[in-house]
């Protein structure tokens, strides 16, 4: 999207901070901070990080350097931060993928709860259930009724086995008891094209990358999978409202540091994140990208991370998804 490209270019200079002994003497940060991301440049999570990093850096007086380290399950990025010195110089953009990886993989080289010090949530990424613009299904209930009337007739597409979109599709199948066939695709463009052409009757995807197709009239939103309707799409009901009570699936991100990072650094970083996320221009740009701003205390974020790990582990178990 043009907006995404503009935000990416405008925020690409982001960089940042720290050192433990200095932090305890109150002189942190004294140099740039490295913020490690577990995915490539250009996606909505990357754009979000690059959008807010300069605002956080303004308050810290040091730049924040974005370090993209894409890998399956975000394992490479998380491991690199978990093994970094707890001096405030290296931080991780923790995401839903870290929670789903803990649920999907038999073993990981880190523990998402024990090896990281939570700082703050940053944003949530609402998911949406999509169908083709010319689809005969006008509501989510129509799709479920068709699946029950003719078992095996409805395919639900997602991307990347094990991520939140895929597990959301599996959760819909298990919660409704409908005979839905989950079909994973390699990428979002592949999934969107398959949905628009009717290869799959419904898709589970993050809202942000689907917005241009919704605006262009190629796709139609059946339901949001968030707890509340998305602000700029008030006419699209939630799945809970329309057909599946308590079906809530979404993605999120936030910032964390290696365990043992001094508490003053955690508190200072939390303060600057909260300040940045309160900026009206930041909030407006995030909403344009299909992203909901969100903040928390370190303790609230820690509780949330633990709850997410337990929730995704139960989804994987209930859906009978084999661990890798």
C-alpha atoms as a printed R data frame, in Angstrom:
    type eleno elety resid chain resno       x       y      z
1   ATOM     1    CA   UNK     A     1   0.000   0.000  0.000
2   ATOM     2    CA   UNK     A     2   1.130   3.557 -0.636
3   ATOM     3    CA   UNK     A     3   0.635   4.456  3.017
4   ATOM     4    CA   UNK     A     4   2.719   1.501  4.158
5   ATOM     5    CA   UNK     A     5   5.498   2.401  1.757
6   ATOM     6    CA   UNK     A     6   5.472   6.005  2.936
7   ATOM     7    CA   UNK     A     7   5.536   5.016  6.613
8   ATOM     8    CA   UNK     A     8   8.338   2.549  5.945
9   ATOM     9    CA   UNK     A     9  10.500   5.153  4.254
10  ATOM    10    CA   UNK     A    10   9.683   7.792  6.854
11  ATOM    11    CA   UNK     A    11  10.567   5.589  9.799
12  ATOM    12    CA   UNK     A    12  13.448   3.614  8.353
13  ATOM    13    CA   UNK     A    13  16.076   5.643 10.207
14  ATOM    14    CA   UNK     A    14  15.085   4.216 13.601
15  ATOM    15    CA   UNK     A    15  17.963   3.279 16.116
16  ATOM    16    CA   UNK     A    16  18.950   3.015 20.042
17  ATOM    17    CA   UNK     A    17  20.611   2.453 23.687
18  ATOM    18    CA   UNK     A    18  22.502   1.131 27.119
19  ATOM    19    CA   UNK     A    19  25.112  -0.624 29.599
20  ATOM    20    CA   UNK     A    20  24.456  -2.195 33.020
21  ATOM    21    CA   UNK     A    21  26.965  -0.421 35.246
22  ATOM    22    CA   UNK     A    22  26.115   2.918 33.668
23  ATOM    23    CA   UNK     A    23  22.392   2.175 33.956
24  ATOM    24    CA   UNK     A    24  22.760   1.784 37.715
25  ATOM    25    CA   UNK     A    25  24.559   5.148 37.904
26  ATOM    26    CA   UNK     A    26  21.647   6.765 36.074
27  ATOM    27    CA   UNK     A    27  23.486   7.466 32.802
28  ATOM    28    CA   UNK     A    28  21.612   4.949 30.630
29  ATOM    29    CA   UNK     A    29  21.272   5.149 27.675
30  ATOM    30    CA   UNK     A    30  24.687   6.185 26.442
31  ATOM    31    CA   UNK     A    31  24.532   4.620 22.955
32  ATOM    32    CA   UNK     A    32  22.028   3.250 20.413
33  ATOM    33    CA   UNK     A    33  19.663   0.407 21.364
34  ATOM    34    CA   UNK     A    34  19.188  -2.563 19.059
35  ATOM    35    CA   UNK     A    35  15.566  -3.686 18.657
36  ATOM    36    CA   UNK     A    36  15.476  -7.191 17.171
37  ATOM    37    CA   UNK     A    37  12.514  -8.272 15.014
38  ATOM    38    CA   UNK     A    38  11.784 -11.864 14.028
39  ATOM    39    CA   UNK     A    39  10.519 -11.067 10.555
40  ATOM    40    CA   UNK     A    40  11.563  -9.317  7.357
41  ATOM    41    CA   UNK     A    41  11.102  -5.653  6.483
42  ATOM    42    CA   UNK     A    42   7.903  -4.314  4.985
43  ATOM    43    CA   UNK     A    43   5.253  -6.189  6.974
44  ATOM    44    CA   UNK     A    44   2.787  -4.525  9.305
45  ATOM    45    CA   UNK     A    45   4.784  -5.489 12.428
46  ATOM    46    CA   UNK     A    46   7.968  -4.064 10.937
47  ATOM    47    CA   UNK     A    47   6.157  -0.876  9.911
48  ATOM    48    CA   UNK     A    48   4.719  -0.508 13.398
49  ATOM    49    CA   UNK     A    49   8.156  -0.829 14.998
50  ATOM    50    CA   UNK     A    50   9.719   1.657 12.580
51  ATOM    51    CA   UNK     A    51   6.874   4.106 13.112
52  ATOM    52    CA   UNK     A    52   7.142   4.261 16.891
53  ATOM    53    CA   UNK     A    53  10.914   3.787 17.300
54  ATOM    54    CA   UNK     A    54  11.819   7.418 16.484
55  ATOM    55    CA   UNK     A    55   9.215   8.659 18.988
56  ATOM    56    CA   UNK     A    56  10.631   6.440 21.727
57  ATOM    57    CA   UNK     A    57  14.159   7.521 20.771
58  ATOM    58    CA   UNK     A    58  13.210  11.191 21.174
59  ATOM    59    CA   UNK     A    59  12.460  10.624 24.844
60  ATOM    60    CA   UNK     A    60  15.553   8.490 25.420
61  ATOM    61    CA   UNK     A    61  17.986  10.779 23.649
62  ATOM    62    CA   UNK     A    62  19.447   7.849 21.708
63  ATOM    63    CA   UNK     A    63  18.381   6.229 18.424
64  ATOM    64    CA   UNK     A    64  16.839   2.763 18.121
65  ATOM    65    CA   UNK     A    65  18.335   0.471 15.482
66  ATOM    66    CA   UNK     A    66  15.901  -2.016 13.930
67  ATOM    67    CA   UNK     A    67  17.549  -5.415 13.388
68  ATOM    68    CA   UNK     A    68  15.406  -7.766 11.256
69  ATOM    69    CA   UNK     A    69  16.204 -11.464 11.794
70  ATOM    70    CA   UNK     A    70  13.438 -13.462 10.073
71  ATOM    71    CA   UNK     A    71  13.036 -17.159 10.875
72  ATOM    72    CA   UNK     A    72  10.311 -19.737 11.430
73  ATOM    73    CA   UNK     A    73   8.584 -19.102 14.726
74  ATOM    74    CA   UNK     A    74  10.778 -16.061 15.368
75  ATOM    75    CA   UNK     A    75  13.244 -18.458 16.979
76  ATOM    76    CA   UNK     A    76  16.489 -16.869 15.728
77  ATOM    77    CA   UNK     A    77  15.576 -13.373 16.911
78  ATOM    78    CA   UNK     A    78  14.297 -14.499 20.299
79  ATOM    79    CA   UNK     A    79  17.323 -16.683 20.980
80  ATOM    80    CA   UNK     A    80  19.737 -13.891 20.059
81  ATOM    81    CA   UNK     A    81  18.113 -11.516 22.549
82  ATOM    82    CA   UNK     A    82  17.762 -14.147 25.267
83  ATOM    83    CA   UNK     A    83  21.542 -14.679 25.069
84  ATOM    84    CA   UNK     A    84  22.393 -10.960 25.003
85  ATOM    85    CA   UNK     A    85  23.806  -9.085 27.972
86  ATOM    86    CA   UNK     A    86  20.999  -7.692 30.176
87  ATOM    87    CA   UNK     A    87  22.295  -4.145 29.893
88  ATOM    88    CA   UNK     A    88  19.478  -2.370 28.059
89  ATOM    89    CA   UNK     A    89  21.371  -2.304 24.769
90  ATOM    90    CA   UNK     A    90  19.411  -5.139 23.121
91  ATOM    91    CA   UNK     A    91  15.650  -5.625 23.132
92  ATOM    92    CA   UNK     A    92  13.146  -7.852 21.360
93  ATOM    93    CA   UNK     A    93   9.888  -7.091 19.628
94  ATOM    94    CA   UNK     A    94   7.966  -9.941 21.230
95  ATOM    95    CA   UNK     A    95   4.960 -11.108 19.177
96  ATOM    96    CA   UNK     A    96   2.138 -13.626 19.020
97  ATOM    97    CA   UNK     A    97   4.511 -15.839 17.034
98  ATOM    98    CA   UNK     A    98   6.622 -16.317 20.155
99  ATOM    99    CA   UNK     A    99   3.578 -17.674 22.009
100 ATOM   100    CA   UNK     A   100   2.468 -19.907 19.150
101 ATOM   101    CA   UNK     A   101   6.032 -21.194 18.714
102 ATOM   102    CA   UNK     A   102   6.044 -22.257 22.359
103 ATOM   103    CA   UNK     A   103   2.813 -24.174 21.697
104 ATOM   104    CA   UNK     A   104   3.867 -25.697 18.361
105 ATOM   105    CA   UNK     A   105   7.509 -26.703 18.836
106 ATOM   106    CA   UNK     A   106   8.559 -29.613 21.057
107 ATOM   107    CA   UNK     A   107  11.586 -27.662 22.271
108 ATOM   108    CA   UNK     A   108  13.002 -24.162 21.889
109 ATOM   109    CA   UNK     A   109  16.441 -22.729 22.753
110 ATOM   110    CA   UNK     A   110  14.768 -20.254 25.142
111 ATOM   111    CA   UNK     A   111  11.724 -19.944 27.387
112 ATOM   112    CA   UNK     A   112   9.489 -17.034 26.477
113 ATOM   113    CA   UNK     A   113   8.428 -16.562 30.111
114 ATOM   114    CA   UNK     A   114  11.670 -17.243 32.010
115 ATOM   115    CA   UNK     A   115  14.226 -15.698 29.635
116 ATOM   116    CA   UNK     A   116  12.660 -12.278 28.990
117 ATOM   117    CA   UNK     A   117  11.757  -9.254 31.090
118 ATOM   118    CA   UNK     A   118   8.461  -7.812 29.765
119 ATOM   119    CA   UNK     A   119   8.443  -4.056 29.161
120 ATOM   120    CA   UNK     A   120   5.127  -3.141 27.516
121 ATOM   121    CA   UNK     A   121   2.583  -4.147 24.937
122 ATOM   122    CA   UNK     A   122   2.633  -1.920 21.877
123 ATOM   123    CA   UNK     A   123  -0.176  -2.922 19.531
124 ATOM   124    CA   UNK     A   124  -2.771  -5.514 18.628
125 ATOM   125    CA   UNK     A   125  -3.478  -6.692 15.088
126 ATOM   126    CA   UNK     A   126  -7.113  -7.576 14.561
127 ATOM   127    CA   UNK     A   127  -7.913 -10.654 12.484
128 ATOM   128    CA   UNK     A   128 -10.775 -10.919 10.019
129 ATOM   129    CA   UNK     A   129 -12.687 -13.741  8.336
130 ATOM   130    CA   UNK     A   130 -12.859 -12.981  4.622
131 ATOM   131    CA   UNK     A   131 -14.692 -14.209  1.559
132 ATOM   132    CA   UNK     A   132 -14.746 -13.238 -2.114
133 ATOM   133    CA   UNK     A   133 -16.729 -10.138 -3.020
134 ATOM   134    CA   UNK     A   134 -19.045 -12.241 -5.206
135 ATOM   135    CA   UNK     A   135 -19.366 -15.072 -2.675
136 ATOM   136    CA   UNK     A   136 -22.886 -16.362 -1.991
137 ATOM   137    CA   UNK     A   137 -22.107 -16.276  1.732
138 ATOM   138    CA   UNK     A   138 -23.221 -12.999  3.256
139 ATOM   139    CA   UNK     A   139 -22.529 -13.821  6.891
140 ATOM   140    CA   UNK     A   140 -20.312 -16.133  8.923
141 ATOM   141    CA   UNK     A   141 -23.430 -18.059  9.898
142 ATOM   142    CA   UNK     A   142 -24.116 -18.715  6.186
143 ATOM   143    CA   UNK     A   143 -20.685 -20.352  5.873
144 ATOM   144    CA   UNK     A   144 -21.167 -22.531  8.950
145 ATOM   145    CA   UNK     A   145 -24.655 -23.569  7.808
146 ATOM   146    CA   UNK     A   146 -23.252 -24.595  4.410
147 ATOM   147    CA   UNK     A   147 -20.459 -26.595  6.056
148 ATOM   148    CA   UNK     A   148 -22.955 -28.480  8.197
149 ATOM   149    CA   UNK     A   149 -25.388 -29.046  5.335
150 ATOM   150    CA   UNK     A   150 -22.689 -30.415  3.023
151 ATOM   151    CA   UNK     A   151 -19.664 -31.650  4.999
152 ATOM   152    CA   UNK     A   152 -16.345 -31.132  3.235
153 ATOM   153    CA   UNK     A   153 -17.654 -28.392  0.950
154 ATOM   154    CA   UNK     A   154 -16.073 -25.443  2.752
155 ATOM   155    CA   UNK     A   155 -12.328 -24.696  2.736
156 ATOM   156    CA   UNK     A   156 -10.885 -22.122  5.109
157 ATOM   157    CA   UNK     A   157  -7.532 -20.698  4.068
158 ATOM   158    CA   UNK     A   158  -4.716 -19.386  6.246
159 ATOM   159    CA   UNK     A   159  -0.965 -18.911  6.000
160 ATOM   160    CA   UNK     A   160   1.993 -20.667  7.639
161 ATOM   161    CA   UNK     A   161   1.089 -23.671  9.769
162 ATOM   162    CA   UNK     A   162   1.495 -22.765 13.430
163 ATOM   163    CA   UNK     A   163   0.979 -19.006 13.316
164 ATOM   164    CA   UNK     A   164  -2.014 -17.171 14.774
165 ATOM   165    CA   UNK     A   165  -3.948 -17.051 11.491
166 ATOM   166    CA   UNK     A   166  -3.625 -20.808 11.000
167 ATOM   167    CA   UNK     A   167  -4.423 -21.621 14.623
168 ATOM   168    CA   UNK     A   168  -7.390 -19.242 14.415
169 ATOM   169    CA   UNK     A   169  -8.771 -21.285 11.526
170 ATOM   170    CA   UNK     A   170  -8.240 -24.497 13.478
171 ATOM   171    CA   UNK     A   171  -9.938 -22.951 16.508
172 ATOM   172    CA   UNK     A   172 -12.976 -21.959 14.415
173 ATOM   173    CA   UNK     A   173 -13.259 -25.533 13.181
174 ATOM   174    CA   UNK     A   174 -12.995 -27.031 16.655
175 ATOM   175    CA   UNK     A   175 -15.283 -24.501 18.381
176 ATOM   176    CA   UNK     A   176 -18.109 -24.782 15.841
177 ATOM   177    CA   UNK     A   177 -17.848 -28.489 15.088
178 ATOM   178    CA   UNK     A   178 -18.326 -27.565 11.431
179 ATOM   179    CA   UNK     A   179 -16.618 -29.735  8.813
180 ATOM   180    CA   UNK     A   180 -14.169 -27.077  7.595
181 ATOM   181    CA   UNK     A   181 -11.027 -28.063  5.708
182 ATOM   182    CA   UNK     A   182  -8.090 -25.861  6.732
183 ATOM   183    CA   UNK     A   183  -5.850 -25.049  3.745
184 ATOM   184    CA   UNK     A   184  -2.517 -23.306  4.535
185 ATOM   185    CA   UNK     A   185  -0.869 -21.061  1.915
186 ATOM   186    CA   UNK     A   186   2.736 -19.931  1.688
187 ATOM   187    CA   UNK     A   187   2.030 -16.197  1.770
188 ATOM   188    CA   UNK     A   188  -0.690 -13.607  2.301
189 ATOM   189    CA   UNK     A   189  -0.864 -12.681 -1.428
190 ATOM   190    CA   UNK     A   190  -1.393 -16.366 -2.267
191 ATOM   191    CA   UNK     A   191  -4.129 -16.624  0.341
192 ATOM   192    CA   UNK     A   192  -5.884 -13.447 -0.757
193 ATOM   193    CA   UNK     A   193  -5.833 -14.524 -4.390
194 ATOM   194    CA   UNK     A   194  -7.205 -17.972 -3.508
195 ATOM   195    CA   UNK     A   195 -10.010 -16.350 -1.535
196 ATOM   196    CA   UNK     A   196 -10.887 -13.806 -4.220
197 ATOM   197    CA   UNK     A   197 -11.055 -16.530 -6.900
198 ATOM   198    CA   UNK     A   198 -13.082 -18.922 -4.743
199 ATOM   199    CA   UNK     A   199 -10.435 -21.628 -4.295
200 ATOM   200    CA   UNK     A   200 -11.223 -21.261 -0.595
201 ATOM   201    CA   UNK     A   201 -14.618 -20.079  0.575
202 ATOM   202    CA   UNK     A   202 -13.333 -18.243  3.633
203 ATOM   203    CA   UNK     A   203  -9.966 -17.036  4.913
204 ATOM   204    CA   UNK     A   204  -8.477 -16.309  8.327
205 ATOM   205    CA   UNK     A   205  -6.017 -13.430  8.096
206 ATOM   206    CA   UNK     A   206  -4.760 -10.298  9.844
207 ATOM   207    CA   UNK     A   207  -6.865  -7.302  8.829
208 ATOM   208    CA   UNK     A   208  -3.989  -5.011  7.838
209 ATOM   209    CA   UNK     A   209  -2.787  -6.763  4.642
210 ATOM   210    CA   UNK     A   210  -6.386  -7.326  3.507
211 ATOM   211    CA   UNK     A   211  -7.477  -3.693  3.790
212 ATOM   212    CA   UNK     A   212  -6.560  -2.695  0.232
213 ATOM   213    CA   UNK     A   213  -8.459  -5.708 -1.169
214 ATOM   214    CA   UNK     A   214 -11.484  -4.866  0.957
215 ATOM   215    CA   UNK     A   215 -11.364  -1.227 -0.125
216 ATOM   216    CA   UNK     A   216 -10.913  -2.280 -3.756
217 ATOM   217    CA   UNK     A   217 -13.973  -4.509 -3.653
218 ATOM   218    CA   UNK     A   218 -12.172  -7.796 -4.330
219 ATOM   219    CA   UNK     A   219 -12.879  -9.255 -0.890
220 ATOM   220    CA   UNK     A   220 -15.657  -8.902  1.651
221 ATOM   221    CA   UNK     A   221 -15.339  -9.095  5.429
222 ATOM   222    CA   UNK     A   222 -17.676 -11.595  7.079
223 ATOM   223    CA   UNK     A   223 -16.603 -10.984 10.669
224 ATOM   224    CA   UNK     A   224 -13.870  -9.541 12.820
225 ATOM   225    CA   UNK     A   225 -12.393 -12.043 15.268
226 ATOM   226    CA   UNK     A   226 -11.604  -9.356 17.846
227 ATOM   227    CA   UNK     A   227 -13.546  -8.623 21.017
228 ATOM   228    CA   UNK     A   228 -14.883  -5.400 19.503
229 ATOM   229    CA   UNK     A   229 -15.603  -4.069 16.021
230 ATOM   230    CA   UNK     A   230 -12.732  -2.316 14.268
231 ATOM   231    CA   UNK     A   231 -13.176   1.497 14.529
232 ATOM   232    CA   UNK     A   232 -12.982   2.202 10.786
233 ATOM   233    CA   UNK     A   233 -15.228  -0.763  9.875
234 ATOM   234    CA   UNK     A   234 -18.235  -0.314 12.187
235 ATOM   235    CA   UNK     A   235 -20.596  -2.294  9.936
236 ATOM   236    CA   UNK     A   236 -18.558  -5.511 10.143
237 ATOM   237    CA   UNK     A   237 -19.741  -7.561 13.151
238 ATOM   238    CA   UNK     A   238 -17.469  -9.595 15.376
239 ATOM   239    CA   UNK     A   239 -17.608 -13.379 15.160
240 ATOM   240    CA   UNK     A   240 -18.857 -13.412 18.742
241 ATOM   241    CA   UNK     A   241 -21.774 -11.174 17.768
242 ATOM   242    CA   UNK     A   242 -22.655 -12.981 14.584
243 ATOM   243    CA   UNK     A   243 -22.185 -16.711 14.995
244 ATOM   244    CA   UNK     A   244 -19.517 -18.027 17.409
245 ATOM   245    CA   UNK     A   245 -19.684 -16.766 21.012
246 ATOM   246    CA   UNK     A   246 -16.267 -16.263 22.629
247 ATOM   247    CA   UNK     A   247 -14.365 -16.800 19.371
248 ATOM   248    CA   UNK     A   248 -11.629 -14.193 19.797
249 ATOM   249    CA   UNK     A   249  -8.361 -14.447 17.889
250 ATOM   250    CA   UNK     A   250  -5.803 -11.741 17.268
251 ATOM   251    CA   UNK     A   251  -2.130 -10.947 17.065
252 ATOM   252    CA   UNK     A   252  -0.072  -8.563 19.166
253 ATOM   253    CA   UNK     A   253   3.400  -7.258 19.785
254 ATOM   254    CA   UNK     A   254   5.309  -5.641 22.583
255 ATOM   255    CA   UNK     A   255   8.819  -5.009 23.804
256 ATOM   256    CA   UNK     A   256  10.922  -7.221 26.066
257 ATOM   257    CA   UNK     A   257  14.522  -7.315 27.259
258 ATOM   258    CA   UNK     A   258  16.806 -10.152 28.394
259 ATOM   259    CA   UNK     A   259  15.965 -11.351 31.890
260 ATOM   260    CA   UNK     A   260  18.071  -9.570 34.488
261 ATOM   261    CA   UNK     A   261  17.876  -6.166 32.790
262 ATOM   262    CA   UNK     A   262  17.884  -3.573 35.606
263 ATOM   263    CA   UNK     A   263  14.435  -2.463 36.727
264 ATOM   264    CA   UNK     A   264  15.164   1.268 36.139
265 ATOM   265    CA   UNK     A   265  15.791   0.514 32.456
266 ATOM   266    CA   UNK     A   266  12.552  -1.476 32.192
267 ATOM   267    CA   UNK     A   267  10.584   1.341 33.832
268 ATOM   268    CA   UNK     A   268  12.180   4.072 31.712
269 ATOM   269    CA   UNK     A   269  11.540   2.161 28.493
270 ATOM   270    CA   UNK     A   270   7.945   1.495 29.510
271 ATOM   271    CA   UNK     A   271   7.443   5.187 30.204
272 ATOM   272    CA   UNK     A   272   8.752   6.185 26.765
273 ATOM   273    CA   UNK     A   273   6.647   3.553 24.983
274 ATOM   274    CA   UNK     A   274   3.497   4.728 26.747
275 ATOM   275    CA   UNK     A   275   4.347   8.335 25.877
276 ATOM   276    CA   UNK     A   276   4.953   7.478 22.222
277 ATOM   277    CA   UNK     A   277   1.739   5.475 21.906
278 ATOM   278    CA   UNK     A   278  -0.266   8.379 23.312
279 ATOM   279    CA   UNK     A   279   0.761  10.644 20.405
280 ATOM   280    CA   UNK     A   280  -2.345  11.374 18.274
281 ATOM   281    CA   UNK     A   281  -0.400  11.149 14.992
282 ATOM   282    CA   UNK     A   282   1.026   7.741 15.916
283 ATOM   283    CA   UNK     A   283  -2.377   6.404 16.896
284 ATOM   284    CA   UNK     A   284  -3.989   7.715 13.703
285 ATOM   285    CA   UNK     A   285  -1.319   6.189 11.451
286 ATOM   286    CA   UNK     A   286  -1.547   2.831 13.214
287 ATOM   287    CA   UNK     A   287  -5.325   2.738 12.784
288 ATOM   288    CA   UNK     A   288  -4.864   3.495  9.074
289 ATOM   289    CA   UNK     A   289  -2.666   0.401  8.914
290 ATOM   290    CA   UNK     A   290  -5.330  -1.722 10.598
291 ATOM   291    CA   UNK     A   291  -3.426  -1.748 13.905
292 ATOM   292    CA   UNK     A   292  -4.880  -1.007 17.345
293 ATOM   293    CA   UNK     A   293  -2.549   0.886 19.716
294 ATOM   294    CA   UNK     A   294  -2.125  -0.811 23.112
295 ATOM   295    CA   UNK     A   295   0.028  -0.202 26.178
296 ATOM   296    CA   UNK     A   296   0.522  -1.829 29.573
297 ATOM   297    CA   UNK     A   297   2.710  -1.938 32.640
298 ATOM   298    CA   UNK     A   298   5.556  -4.490 32.638
299 ATOM   299    CA   UNK     A   299   3.575  -6.624 35.106
300 ATOM   300    CA   UNK     A   300   0.436  -6.541 32.957
301 ATOM   301    CA   UNK     A   301   2.435  -7.527 29.896
302 ATOM   302    CA   UNK     A   302   4.049 -10.393 31.782
303 ATOM   303    CA   UNK     A   303   0.644 -11.705 32.868
304 ATOM   304    CA   UNK     A   304  -0.607 -11.370 29.296
305 ATOM   305    CA   UNK     A   305   2.372 -13.310 27.852
306 ATOM   306    CA   UNK     A   306   1.799 -16.192 30.275
307 ATOM   307    CA   UNK     A   307  -1.922 -16.269 29.518
308 ATOM   308    CA   UNK     A   308  -1.280 -16.244 25.759
309 ATOM   309    CA   UNK     A   309   1.139 -19.168 26.032
310 ATOM   310    CA   UNK     A   310  -1.415 -21.207 27.955
311 ATOM   311    CA   UNK     A   311  -4.234 -20.261 25.575
312 ATOM   312    CA   UNK     A   312  -2.344 -21.215 22.402
313 ATOM   313    CA   UNK     A   313  -1.128 -24.457 23.973
314 ATOM   314    CA   UNK     A   314  -4.767 -25.410 24.640
315 ATOM   315    CA   UNK     A   315  -5.809 -24.441 21.089
316 ATOM   316    CA   UNK     A   316  -3.056 -26.647 19.645
317 ATOM   317    CA   UNK     A   317  -4.018 -29.550 21.900
318 ATOM   318    CA   UNK     A   318  -7.770 -29.234 21.274
319 ATOM   319    CA   UNK     A   319  -7.257 -28.969 17.505
320 ATOM   320    CA   UNK     A   320  -4.976 -32.020 17.491
321 ATOM   321    CA   UNK     A   321  -2.146 -30.161 15.753
322 ATOM   322    CA   UNK     A   322   1.048 -32.244 15.974
323 ATOM   323    CA   UNK     A   323   4.066 -30.542 17.524
324 ATOM   324    CA   UNK     A   324   7.127 -29.974 15.341
